[in-house]
């Protein structure tokens, strides 16, 4: 428990569910759309005893971070109901999900552990994909909403700012987010190793499939603007092309029979057909590179069985990656991230300790002020008692006595002030 | 005094050459905060040294091998900075900075004391002739290094095992197309330098020596170098030559340039003052 500025006690509690503790069926019932987040946060801080609150709702977690006034809860609940129950009741009332359904999946952290959990979440150490960058943005969005509705003030403000600092430190001092761990983002990374920027690059999608379309959309996000689509069923290619229409993106459907004659127009080729045989052979690769006057081509072969002859990778300028290659890169990157996560955990531990230290100093402020005031009162009283004697001194001598008493008081107080700042509870 | 500044410059080139290694090879980007300022400072002191030498010494341009070497080192370090600012890559520094350090080392500690009896030694045209040709040499060297890096990056991308098992993942090389662009732009920059350098040299030689100057094997080799340079650019641009064959071609032209440089020692009419 900590004391706030006016000296009253408060308790930090974090209650939530995430991808590790709850299945999607439970998570989706508690998920809060962005448009309702402000309303939900308002309802949370309206709950008895909740002084400050923040709700973090993403596809993988719903967490309530609250600062409680324990006295208020005890008064309301005749001293028998815990803050945990208050939060459970909020979930029950707001989401209309029975407490019994949620309880088995809930985790609860208090004080230091709550701080640690929040720091880990913000630093993406508690994410399904460790190191993914979105979570920090989502925590910041929740913070903005909570601040707008007045649910975040003194305690949570300091805590969240410290969480953002810790997350940034983890990003800048470790390589946790530097490599891609999904097939689509690995494909984009490899494309960037070949072409640098993907702005204006041309992409050919052969066949259709969830993963290939995802890879294509990633490439578009990174700047690819011209898309060619080829499918054995022309109508299907046209349907996909229509689905990809967006400002600044141009699409063109290529007849499947024209593939060998047209493929060199694309810098990146994604293949994902169900064909039994290969669509592009080694010879095709040589022709493409010749027609492109040496400019490289990147083949992302997601099909099983493979659409591109692996020997095409031997052709100068052709780079062929199949699904296994991409998966292995993703796994290798994931292993790298896990290694970096160990370093990140150390940073989090240090940041939590630093935060707790700051908090202790803040907690000690009223006691420090009281002690200083008491000492000053004593000093003034002693000076007043000796006023007659001091009156015979010259102004310079009086000033010297004043300085001497001040210095003596400060020196006598020093060990006690240090003790208060470092171990306020014991003091 | 110019020697002292040159020594400071050489020391700073050494610092930059060491600092660029962790930044480019071990994914420690913060080392660039040492490598780049050290290179800038080295260039400054090198320039001060050169200016002092030109103002105060017995001659107005580099006349011996050591001084010419030192000027070439300055141009290579400058090329590294230009590439860094243009393409945000330190990778070329792995080669360019140690070379700048080595080229400056000998002139800094064992300067040539010879004077030259060359007519027109105080001509700024002659200085321009030398500076332009050295800039062309530096540009070709940059292109050669970039072609080598292209080859390395191409191999890394093709031999997936290296990438998959993280054996080289910490070595940060620029994307293939960026490296190719550096190589080609360096060549395109070098061509006008070489052309102008040769034209100025020919014009000055024609005035000073007359037609006999053009019969010297060194001069003939210099024109062959120019033709090879043009040929290389033509082949690269027309056929999009990249990778291994581009390295072979660049290496060949570089070899020709080394021969031209070395032939200064044997030429009857065009030679460095011996150090």
XYZ file of C-alpha atoms in Angstrom:
702
model
C 0.000 0.000 0.000
C 1.126 3.511 -0.698
C 0.111 6.900 0.505
C -1.018 9.560 -1.915
C -0.384 13.286 -1.714
C -2.976 13.904 0.968
C -1.631 11.082 3.062
C -4.468 8.581 2.592
C -3.678 4.949 1.820
C -4.269 3.476 -1.635
C -3.889 0.041 -3.125
C -2.795 -0.823 -6.654
C -4.570 -3.828 -8.149
C -4.419 -5.316 -11.617
C -7.054 -7.847 -12.563
C -7.328 -9.439 -15.964
C -7.400 -12.299 -18.391
C -5.107 -12.916 -21.321
C -4.298 -15.432 -24.041
C -2.494 -17.648 -21.528
C -5.321 -17.866 -19.026
C -8.507 -17.646 -21.063
C -9.694 -19.159 -24.331
C -10.913 -16.945 -27.115
C -14.555 -17.674 -26.165
C -14.045 -15.932 -22.839
C -11.792 -13.164 -24.137
C -14.209 -12.135 -26.840
C -17.018 -11.756 -24.294
C -14.948 -9.280 -22.319
C -13.403 -7.414 -25.252
C -14.295 -3.737 -25.327
C -14.526 -1.975 -28.706
C -12.475 1.212 -28.931
C -15.642 3.318 -29.171
C -16.879 2.014 -25.799
C -13.605 2.238 -23.935
C -14.287 5.709 -22.507
C -17.697 4.647 -21.224
C -16.301 1.450 -19.682
C -13.486 3.380 -17.997
C -16.006 5.849 -16.566
C -18.036 2.939 -15.175
C -14.907 1.399 -13.680
C -13.941 4.488 -11.701
C -17.551 4.873 -10.594
C -17.289 1.499 -8.799
C -17.062 1.775 -4.987
C -13.585 2.408 -3.727
C -11.962 2.803 -7.148
C -10.039 6.040 -7.096
C -8.273 5.727 -10.443
C -8.629 3.191 -13.238
C -7.556 2.154 -16.691
C -8.828 -0.593 -18.972
C -6.554 -2.307 -21.451
C -8.542 -4.240 -24.004
C -6.806 -5.932 -26.926
C -7.515 -9.117 -28.840
C -5.291 -11.022 -26.414
C -6.093 -9.434 -23.078
C -8.534 -7.462 -20.992
C -7.012 -5.921 -17.898
C -8.320 -3.560 -15.255
C -5.661 -1.486 -13.588
C -7.050 0.290 -10.562
C -5.992 2.340 -7.588
C -8.282 1.573 -4.679
C -9.196 3.352 -1.545
C -9.479 0.362 0.830
C -11.341 2.344 3.465
C -14.097 3.206 0.994
C -14.554 -0.409 -0.015
C -14.730 -1.565 3.576
C -17.330 1.069 4.395
C -19.472 0.138 1.438
C -19.241 -3.555 1.946
C -19.345 -3.611 5.704
C -15.715 -4.560 5.785
C -16.315 -7.996 4.344
C -15.929 -7.704 0.581
C -12.551 -7.380 -1.062
C -11.550 -5.052 -3.864
C -11.219 -8.172 -5.995
C -14.950 -8.712 -5.599
C -15.633 -5.107 -6.525
C -13.802 -5.532 -9.786
C -15.476 -8.848 -10.467
C -18.828 -7.239 -9.927
C -17.863 -4.505 -12.388
C -17.067 -7.143 -15.014
C -20.295 -8.920 -14.256
C -22.396 -5.773 -14.470
C -20.697 -4.172 -17.440
C -20.302 -7.209 -19.666
C -23.170 -9.280 -18.346
C -20.775 -12.190 -17.943
C -21.300 -14.181 -14.722
C -18.413 -13.986 -12.278
C -18.291 -17.770 -12.174
C -17.461 -17.842 -15.881
C -14.613 -15.358 -15.546
C -13.152 -16.339 -12.170
C -11.253 -19.469 -13.274
C -9.390 -17.447 -15.913
C -8.626 -14.361 -13.872
C -5.258 -13.323 -12.574
C -4.696 -10.692 -9.995
C -1.581 -8.729 -9.126
C -1.145 -6.271 -6.311
C 1.315 -3.485 -5.638
C 4.835 -4.390 -6.765
C 3.640 -7.400 -8.768
C 1.030 -5.262 -10.507
C 3.716 -2.729 -11.400
C 5.920 -5.491 -12.735
C 3.102 -7.005 -14.787
C 2.195 -3.637 -16.319
C 5.821 -2.946 -17.229
C 6.104 -6.400 -18.833
C 2.902 -5.891 -20.805
C 3.991 -2.449 -22.078
C 7.394 -3.861 -23.043
C 5.685 -6.674 -24.961
C 7.167 -9.392 -22.772
C 3.736 -10.761 -21.922
C 2.479 -10.738 -25.511
C 1.537 -13.800 -27.522
C 4.279 -12.800 -29.978
C 6.990 -11.523 -27.649
C 8.407 -8.226 -28.851
C 5.487 -7.230 -31.089
C 5.340 -3.449 -31.218
C 1.561 -2.834 -31.175
C 0.982 -3.410 -27.469
C 2.772 -0.243 -26.344
C 0.526 1.795 -28.656
C -2.525 0.033 -27.235
C -1.473 0.802 -23.643
C -0.945 4.429 -24.652
C -4.392 4.563 -26.252
C -5.982 3.217 -23.075
C -4.054 5.795 -21.081
C -5.235 8.632 -23.354
C -8.856 7.536 -23.029
C -8.589 7.137 -19.250
C -6.990 10.546 -18.931
C -9.681 12.137 -21.049
C -12.423 10.806 -18.790
C -10.490 11.824 -15.679
C -9.795 8.264 -14.543
C -6.038 8.737 -14.369
C -4.417 11.257 -12.062
C -1.563 11.169 -9.536
C -0.717 7.519 -8.859
C -1.569 5.953 -12.214
C -0.080 8.882 -14.105
C 3.315 8.248 -12.506
C 2.992 4.502 -12.919
C 2.044 4.666 -16.597
C 4.754 7.170 -17.467
C 7.258 4.838 -15.817
C 5.818 1.906 -17.780
C 6.286 3.819 -21.059
C 9.857 4.672 -20.084
C 10.601 1.034 -19.245
C 9.092 -0.141 -22.543
C 11.139 2.366 -24.528
C 14.267 1.306 -22.700
C 13.614 -2.333 -23.566
C 13.107 -1.366 -27.244
C 16.249 0.712 -27.436
C 18.585 -1.446 -25.373
C 17.625 -4.882 -26.678
C 16.955 -6.337 -30.105
C 13.630 -7.749 -29.005
C 11.608 -6.177 -31.799
C 14.205 -6.112 -34.517
C 13.311 -9.320 -36.343
C 10.096 -10.578 -37.845
C 8.386 -13.662 -36.541
C 5.438 -14.112 -38.889
C 5.669 -15.622 -42.370
C 4.268 -12.486 -43.988
C 6.607 -10.108 -42.193
C 9.608 -12.379 -42.845
C 8.730 -12.210 -46.554
C 8.616 -8.404 -46.350
C 11.951 -8.341 -44.500
C 13.621 -10.491 -47.138
C 12.156 -8.346 -49.914
C 13.617 -5.289 -48.231
C 17.019 -6.956 -48.010
C 16.897 -7.285 -51.782
C 15.155 -4.102 -52.874
C 15.622 -1.709 -49.970
C 12.460 0.299 -50.094
C 9.385 -1.473 -51.452
C 7.855 1.813 -52.596
C 6.644 1.438 -56.156
C 7.607 -2.229 -56.359
C 5.501 -4.527 -58.518
C 4.117 -7.748 -57.089
C 2.628 -10.743 -58.863
C 0.290 -13.036 -56.948
C -0.133 -16.422 -58.595
C -2.979 -18.496 -57.202
C -4.801 -17.632 -54.028
C -4.579 -18.497 -50.401
C -4.910 -16.893 -47.007
C -1.187 -16.721 -46.325
C -0.239 -15.471 -49.784
C -2.864 -12.735 -49.618
C -1.577 -11.774 -46.169
C 1.964 -11.546 -47.531
C 0.660 -9.439 -50.425
C -1.130 -7.075 -48.047
C 2.061 -6.724 -45.990
C 3.961 -5.795 -49.143
C 1.276 -3.223 -50.011
C 1.559 -1.771 -46.507
C 5.279 -1.337 -47.106
C 4.843 0.531 -50.369
C 4.159 -1.945 -53.213
C 1.776 -0.174 -55.570
C 1.407 -2.236 -58.721
C -0.181 -5.658 -58.352
C -0.555 -8.382 -60.943
C -2.882 -11.279 -60.278
C -2.991 -14.605 -62.029
C -5.284 -17.519 -61.327
C -6.441 -20.540 -63.253
C -9.931 -19.145 -62.738
C -9.920 -15.673 -64.241
C -13.018 -14.649 -62.301
C -11.294 -15.468 -59.021
C -8.275 -13.337 -59.932
C -10.644 -10.490 -60.798
C -12.428 -10.925 -57.478
C -9.146 -10.742 -55.554
C -8.097 -7.709 -57.613
C -11.353 -5.978 -56.741
C -10.755 -6.711 -53.057
C -7.321 -5.081 -53.223
C -8.502 -1.871 -54.856
C -7.358 1.155 -52.886
C -6.174 4.672 -53.657
C -2.673 4.591 -55.118
C -2.828 0.838 -55.808
C -3.247 -0.417 -59.339
C -4.182 -3.998 -60.135
C -3.961 -5.968 -63.347
C -5.176 -9.468 -64.004
C -2.859 -11.662 -66.082
C -4.077 -14.750 -67.904
C -2.585 -17.880 -66.350
C -1.263 -19.004 -69.761
C 0.676 -15.715 -70.111
C 2.544 -16.118 -66.844
C 5.883 -17.122 -68.338
C 5.731 -14.217 -70.756
C 4.703 -11.603 -68.211
C 6.129 -12.600 -64.821
C 9.334 -10.585 -65.306
C 7.266 -7.398 -64.956
C 7.052 -8.139 -61.256
C 9.872 -7.593 -58.778
C 8.286 -9.960 -56.278
C 6.321 -13.084 -57.185
C 4.142 -14.834 -54.597
C 2.977 -18.259 -55.681
C 0.302 -20.228 -53.927
C -1.440 -22.512 -56.387
C -2.635 -26.034 -55.874
C -0.865 -27.185 -59.021
C 0.664 -30.650 -58.933
C 3.682 -29.586 -61.017
C 5.992 -26.587 -60.968
C 4.890 -23.393 -62.666
C 8.292 -21.730 -62.896
C 11.414 -23.693 -63.774
C 15.104 -22.780 -63.648
C 15.027 -21.776 -67.315
C 12.196 -19.356 -66.663
C 14.333 -17.667 -64.032
C 17.182 -17.160 -66.508
C 14.766 -15.690 -69.064
C 13.203 -13.345 -66.523
C 16.540 -11.990 -65.346
C 17.704 -11.543 -68.933
C 14.542 -9.638 -69.795
C 14.946 -7.548 -66.639
C 18.548 -6.737 -67.603
C 19.902 -8.220 -64.409
C 17.486 -6.607 -61.961
C 16.786 -9.124 -59.171
C 13.524 -10.999 -58.662
C 12.210 -12.421 -55.424
C 10.026 -15.549 -55.450
C 7.960 -16.341 -52.369
C 6.700 -19.867 -52.897
C 4.022 -20.649 -50.343
C 2.542 -23.560 -52.290
C 2.803 -27.221 -51.305
C 3.791 -28.911 -53.567
C 6.102 -26.111 -54.620
C 5.301 -23.908 -57.628
C 8.876 -22.753 -58.204
C 11.783 -25.028 -59.027
C 14.194 -24.634 -56.081
C 17.102 -24.716 -58.553
C 15.952 -21.299 -59.749
C 17.704 -19.957 -56.637
C 20.992 -20.816 -58.381
C 20.237 -18.311 -61.140
C 22.075 -15.043 -60.558
C 19.509 -12.428 -59.563
C 16.770 -14.908 -58.595
C 15.983 -15.432 -54.914
C 13.607 -18.269 -54.097
C 12.176 -18.859 -50.630
C 9.640 -21.601 -50.013
C 7.303 -21.985 -47.064
C 9.819 -24.017 -45.050
C 12.522 -21.392 -45.549
C 10.205 -18.633 -44.389
C 9.037 -20.664 -41.423
C 12.588 -21.426 -40.386
C 13.555 -17.763 -40.580
C 10.514 -16.931 -38.450
C 11.448 -19.601 -35.893
C 15.068 -18.524 -35.842
C 13.973 -14.920 -35.261
C 11.629 -16.080 -32.525
C 14.538 -17.830 -30.806
C 16.536 -14.584 -31.087
C 13.667 -12.714 -29.499
C 13.471 -15.171 -26.643
C 17.166 -14.644 -25.977
C 16.643 -10.898 -25.991
C 13.657 -11.312 -23.694
C 15.984 -12.460 -20.915
C 17.892 -9.173 -21.163
C 14.603 -7.291 -21.302
C 13.418 -8.966 -18.083
C 16.491 -7.628 -16.313
C 15.698 -4.115 -17.500
C 12.135 -4.507 -16.246
C 13.336 -5.701 -12.831
C 15.612 -2.677 -12.547
C 12.869 -0.295 -13.676
C 10.368 -1.766 -11.194
C 12.902 -1.322 -8.400
C 13.521 2.269 -9.499
C 9.816 2.993 -9.593
C 9.284 1.503 -6.127
C 12.175 3.560 -4.821
C 10.636 6.756 -6.199
C 7.326 5.785 -4.699
C 8.915 5.252 -1.295
C 10.465 8.687 -1.415
C 7.084 10.201 -2.283
C 5.455 8.242 0.547
C 7.965 9.644 2.983
C 7.393 13.275 1.984
C 4.692 14.081 4.625
C 6.778 12.497 7.410
C 9.897 14.336 6.235
C 8.031 17.629 6.175
C 6.631 17.006 9.661
C 10.064 16.168 11.055
C 11.625 19.248 9.481
C 8.846 21.446 10.818
C 9.252 19.996 14.309
C 12.974 20.647 14.258
C 12.451 24.175 13.000
C 9.904 24.864 15.738
C 12.368 23.631 18.356
C 15.120 25.795 16.901
C 12.924 28.870 16.907
C 11.830 28.164 20.498
C 15.423 27.859 21.672
C 16.381 31.053 19.861
C 13.450 32.839 21.451
C 14.530 31.598 24.897
C 17.959 33.031 24.353
C 16.670 36.206 22.734
C 17.803 38.475 25.579
C 21.358 37.217 25.496
C 21.446 37.268 21.691
C 20.229 40.873 21.630
C 23.615 41.973 22.991
C 25.350 40.543 19.924
C 26.149 42.503 16.803
C 23.981 41.823 13.689
C 26.869 39.824 12.151
C 27.162 37.682 15.271
C 23.393 37.149 15.331
C 23.519 36.013 11.708
C 26.324 33.618 12.595
C 24.260 32.116 15.418
C 21.273 31.805 13.065
C 23.401 29.991 10.486
C 24.979 27.792 13.153
C 21.634 26.624 14.553
C 20.299 25.982 11.058
C 23.343 23.952 10.145
C 23.230 21.975 13.399
C 19.555 21.142 12.927
C 20.102 20.032 9.340
C 23.055 17.836 10.324
C 21.163 16.238 13.208
C 18.189 15.540 10.964
C 20.195 14.179 8.040
C 20.476 10.483 9.117
C 16.790 10.350 9.946
C 15.790 11.921 6.618
C 17.957 9.451 4.737
C 16.376 6.599 6.659
C 12.912 7.898 5.851
C 13.704 8.189 2.148
C 15.107 4.685 1.886
C 12.994 2.698 4.372
C 9.907 4.690 5.127
C 7.895 1.697 6.344
C 10.490 0.724 8.965
C 10.972 4.343 10.010
C 53.143 21.797 -38.365
C 51.354 20.246 -41.354
C 52.898 16.911 -40.328
C 51.415 17.161 -36.845
C 47.922 17.726 -38.291
C 48.437 14.812 -40.660
C 49.423 12.578 -37.739
C 46.326 13.633 -35.820
C 44.268 12.881 -38.932
C 45.852 9.454 -39.314
C 45.198 8.668 -35.651
C 41.550 9.656 -36.112
C 41.278 7.549 -39.287
C 42.526 4.632 -37.180
C 39.893 5.305 -34.508
C 37.170 5.541 -37.157
C 38.390 2.359 -38.872
C 38.142 0.463 -35.575
C 34.810 1.981 -34.534
C 33.163 1.137 -37.830
C 33.758 -2.589 -37.260
C 31.322 -3.143 -34.369
C 28.810 -0.813 -36.031
C 28.831 -2.634 -39.365
C 29.759 -6.190 -38.411
C 28.326 -6.757 -34.952
C 25.116 -4.768 -35.130
C 26.241 -2.203 -32.606
C 24.902 0.923 -34.329
C 25.944 3.226 -31.490
C 29.566 2.900 -32.592
C 28.690 5.071 -35.560
C 28.659 7.949 -33.070
C 32.400 7.373 -32.803
C 33.145 6.415 -36.413
C 31.427 9.332 -38.114
C 32.698 12.203 -35.904
C 36.204 10.664 -35.969
C 36.138 10.592 -39.778
C 34.843 14.168 -39.987
C 37.554 15.346 -37.580
C 40.211 13.353 -39.459
C 39.140 14.940 -42.732
C 39.313 18.375 -41.147
C 42.852 17.869 -39.846
C 43.911 16.217 -43.078
C 42.581 19.184 -45.027
C 44.347 21.618 -42.692
C 47.564 19.676 -43.152
C 47.187 19.712 -46.933
C 46.415 23.436 -47.019
C 49.403 24.243 -44.813
C 51.610 22.151 -47.017
C 50.376 23.881 -50.143
C 50.831 27.324 -48.625
C 54.093 26.935 -46.822
C 56.051 24.171 -48.506
C 58.354 24.280 -51.439
C 55.721 23.042 -53.870
C 52.055 23.687 -54.432
C 50.838 20.172 -55.143
C 51.560 16.591 -54.154
C 54.633 15.578 -56.098
C 55.862 12.390 -54.507
C 54.201 9.024 -53.982
C 53.628 9.644 -50.280
C 51.864 12.954 -50.731
C 49.731 11.599 -53.535
C 48.876 8.603 -51.382
C 47.843 10.890 -48.565
C 45.554 12.885 -50.854
C 43.999 9.651 -52.117
C 43.363 8.636 -48.490
C 41.554 11.920 -47.898
C 39.367 11.363 -50.947
C 38.514 7.808 -49.838
C 37.478 9.011 -46.381
C 35.391 11.715 -48.015
C 33.788 9.072 -50.236
C 32.906 7.045 -47.132
C 31.147 10.036 -45.611
C 29.297 10.834 -48.849
C 28.081 7.229 -49.102
C 27.055 7.267 -45.442
C 25.083 10.474 -45.821
C 23.538 9.393 -49.111
C 22.685 5.784 -48.290
C 22.921 5.533 -44.476
C 25.335 2.627 -44.610
C 28.616 2.182 -42.789
C 29.512 -1.076 -44.534
C 31.911 0.541 -47.014
C 33.865 1.962 -44.114
C 35.140 -1.544 -43.337
C 37.365 -1.195 -46.411
C 37.641 2.542 -47.053
C 38.657 3.722 -43.572
C 41.524 1.271 -42.995
C 42.796 2.125 -46.470
C 42.611 5.857 -45.711
C 44.527 5.130 -42.486
C 47.229 3.128 -44.274
C 47.565 5.646 -47.102
C 48.099 8.428 -44.569
C 50.409 6.488 -42.275
C 53.608 6.594 -44.332
C 53.397 10.267 -45.385
C 52.650 11.187 -41.756
C 55.763 9.521 -40.362
C 58.122 9.424 -43.324
C 57.400 12.429 -45.495
C 59.008 12.873 -48.884
C 61.438 15.777 -48.908
C 62.022 15.947 -52.627
C 61.279 18.933 -54.756
C 60.183 18.677 -58.303
C 61.581 20.487 -61.262
C 58.358 19.946 -63.096
C 57.430 23.019 -65.133
C 54.143 24.485 -63.997
C 54.461 23.046 -60.505
C 52.620 26.051 -59.139
C 49.805 25.737 -61.637
C 46.398 25.100 -60.108
C 45.506 23.293 -63.350
C 48.128 20.688 -62.520
C 46.696 20.316 -59.039
C 43.242 19.904 -60.573
C 44.616 17.256 -62.949
C 45.972 15.236 -60.018
C 42.939 15.750 -57.748
C 40.461 14.777 -60.486
C 42.344 11.613 -61.376
C 42.657 10.643 -57.722
C 38.908 11.261 -57.306
C 38.291 8.909 -60.234
C 40.530 6.273 -58.615
C 38.666 6.683 -55.328
C 35.319 6.374 -57.134
C 36.426 3.171 -58.833
C 37.620 1.757 -55.536
C 34.254 2.593 -53.945
C 32.547 0.862 -56.866
C 34.777 -2.185 -56.483
C 34.075 -2.422 -52.745
C 30.337 -1.998 -53.369
C 30.442 -4.763 -55.996
C 32.171 -7.042 -53.489
C 29.553 -6.249 -50.860
C 26.858 -6.986 -53.446
C 28.399 -10.382 -53.963
C 28.501 -11.066 -50.220
C 24.906 -9.949 -49.699
C 23.741 -11.969 -52.709
C 25.471 -15.079 -51.337
C 23.928 -14.541 -47.920
C 20.452 -14.264 -49.377
C 20.940 -17.287 -51.579
C 22.572 -19.549 -49.021
C 19.578 -19.536 -46.735
C 21.331 -21.724 -44.198
C 23.466 -18.773 -43.131
C 20.459 -16.572 -42.597
C 18.386 -19.311 -41.019
C 20.926 -20.216 -38.422
C 21.733 -16.646 -37.591
C 25.405 -17.074 -38.466
C 25.539 -13.843 -40.370
C 22.365 -12.175 -39.229
C 24.291 -9.682 -37.129
C 26.290 -8.416 -40.098
C 24.375 -5.480 -41.423
C 24.765 -4.945 -45.132
C 22.634 -2.588 -47.185
C 19.964 -4.041 -49.502
C 21.175 -5.408 -52.830
C 19.686 -2.612 -54.914
C 21.210 0.025 -52.652
C 24.659 -1.540 -53.003
C 24.197 -1.733 -56.748
C 23.162 1.899 -56.833
C 26.291 2.900 -54.841
C 28.505 0.956 -57.248
C 26.964 2.492 -60.349
C 26.796 6.048 -59.022
C 30.428 5.872 -57.969
C 31.367 4.872 -61.512
C 29.213 7.599 -63.018
C 30.876 10.127 -60.715
C 34.337 8.847 -61.564
C 33.956 9.048 -65.341
C 33.752 12.870 -65.678
C 36.548 13.190 -63.113
C 38.778 10.871 -65.083
C 37.881 12.481 -68.424
C 38.481 16.019 -67.148
C 41.674 14.958 -65.360
C 43.090 13.366 -68.519
C 42.050 16.296 -70.717
C 43.668 18.849 -68.402
C 46.813 16.705 -68.179
C 46.967 16.295 -71.955
C 46.486 20.000 -72.522
C 49.258 20.919 -70.070
C 51.589 18.239 -71.486
C 50.969 19.380 -75.035
C 51.986 22.933 -74.076
C 55.024 21.784 -72.090
C 56.412 18.803 -73.992
C 54.666 18.747 -77.326
C 53.482 15.595 -79.148
C 56.363 13.374 -77.887
C 54.602 13.192 -74.522
C 51.808 11.116 -76.035
C 54.125 8.387 -77.202
C 55.096 7.448 -73.658
C 53.773 3.985 -72.603
C 52.483 5.404 -69.312
C 50.372 7.961 -71.128
C 49.098 5.340 -73.575
C 48.199 3.126 -70.613
C 46.319 6.031 -69.013
C 44.174 6.387 -72.126
C 43.629 2.620 -72.165
C 42.432 2.957 -68.559
C 39.956 5.619 -69.632
C 38.623 3.357 -72.392
C 38.323 0.453 -69.953
C 36.441 2.703 -67.545
C 33.992 3.752 -70.251
C 33.646 0.154 -71.418
C 32.852 -0.974 -67.894
C 30.122 1.621 -67.463
C 28.684 0.779 -70.867
C 28.548 -2.956 -70.100
C 27.069 -2.416 -66.647
C 24.392 -0.098 -67.941
C 23.485 -1.971 -71.124
C 23.396 -5.509 -69.745
C 22.620 -4.729 -66.113
C 25.763 -6.549 -65.043
C 25.712 -7.342 -61.337
C 27.203 -9.772 -58.872
C 30.188 -11.926 -59.704
C 30.759 -10.657 -63.237
C 30.532 -7.038 -62.096
C 33.244 -7.770 -59.525
C 35.453 -9.338 -62.214
C 34.984 -6.319 -64.471
C 35.630 -3.780 -61.714
C 38.673 -5.756 -60.598
C 40.041 -5.747 -64.124
C 39.703 -1.975 -64.473
C 41.152 -1.539 -60.993
C 44.119 -3.627 -62.032
C 44.597 -1.377 -65.064
C 44.538 1.641 -62.741
C 47.173 0.050 -60.499
C 49.330 -0.512 -63.576
C 48.910 3.141 -64.557
C 49.874 4.167 -61.015
C 52.868 1.855 -60.952
C 54.024 2.956 -64.410
C 54.735 6.405 -62.939
C 57.926 4.856 -61.639
C 59.071 3.854 -65.107
C 57.779 6.637 -67.310
C 60.305 8.957 -68.918
C 58.049 12.005 -68.992
C 55.472 11.480 -66.243
C 56.672 10.379 -62.849
C 56.416 11.157 -59.166
C 59.412 12.692 -57.482
C 60.918 9.688 -55.717
C 60.409 9.771 -51.958
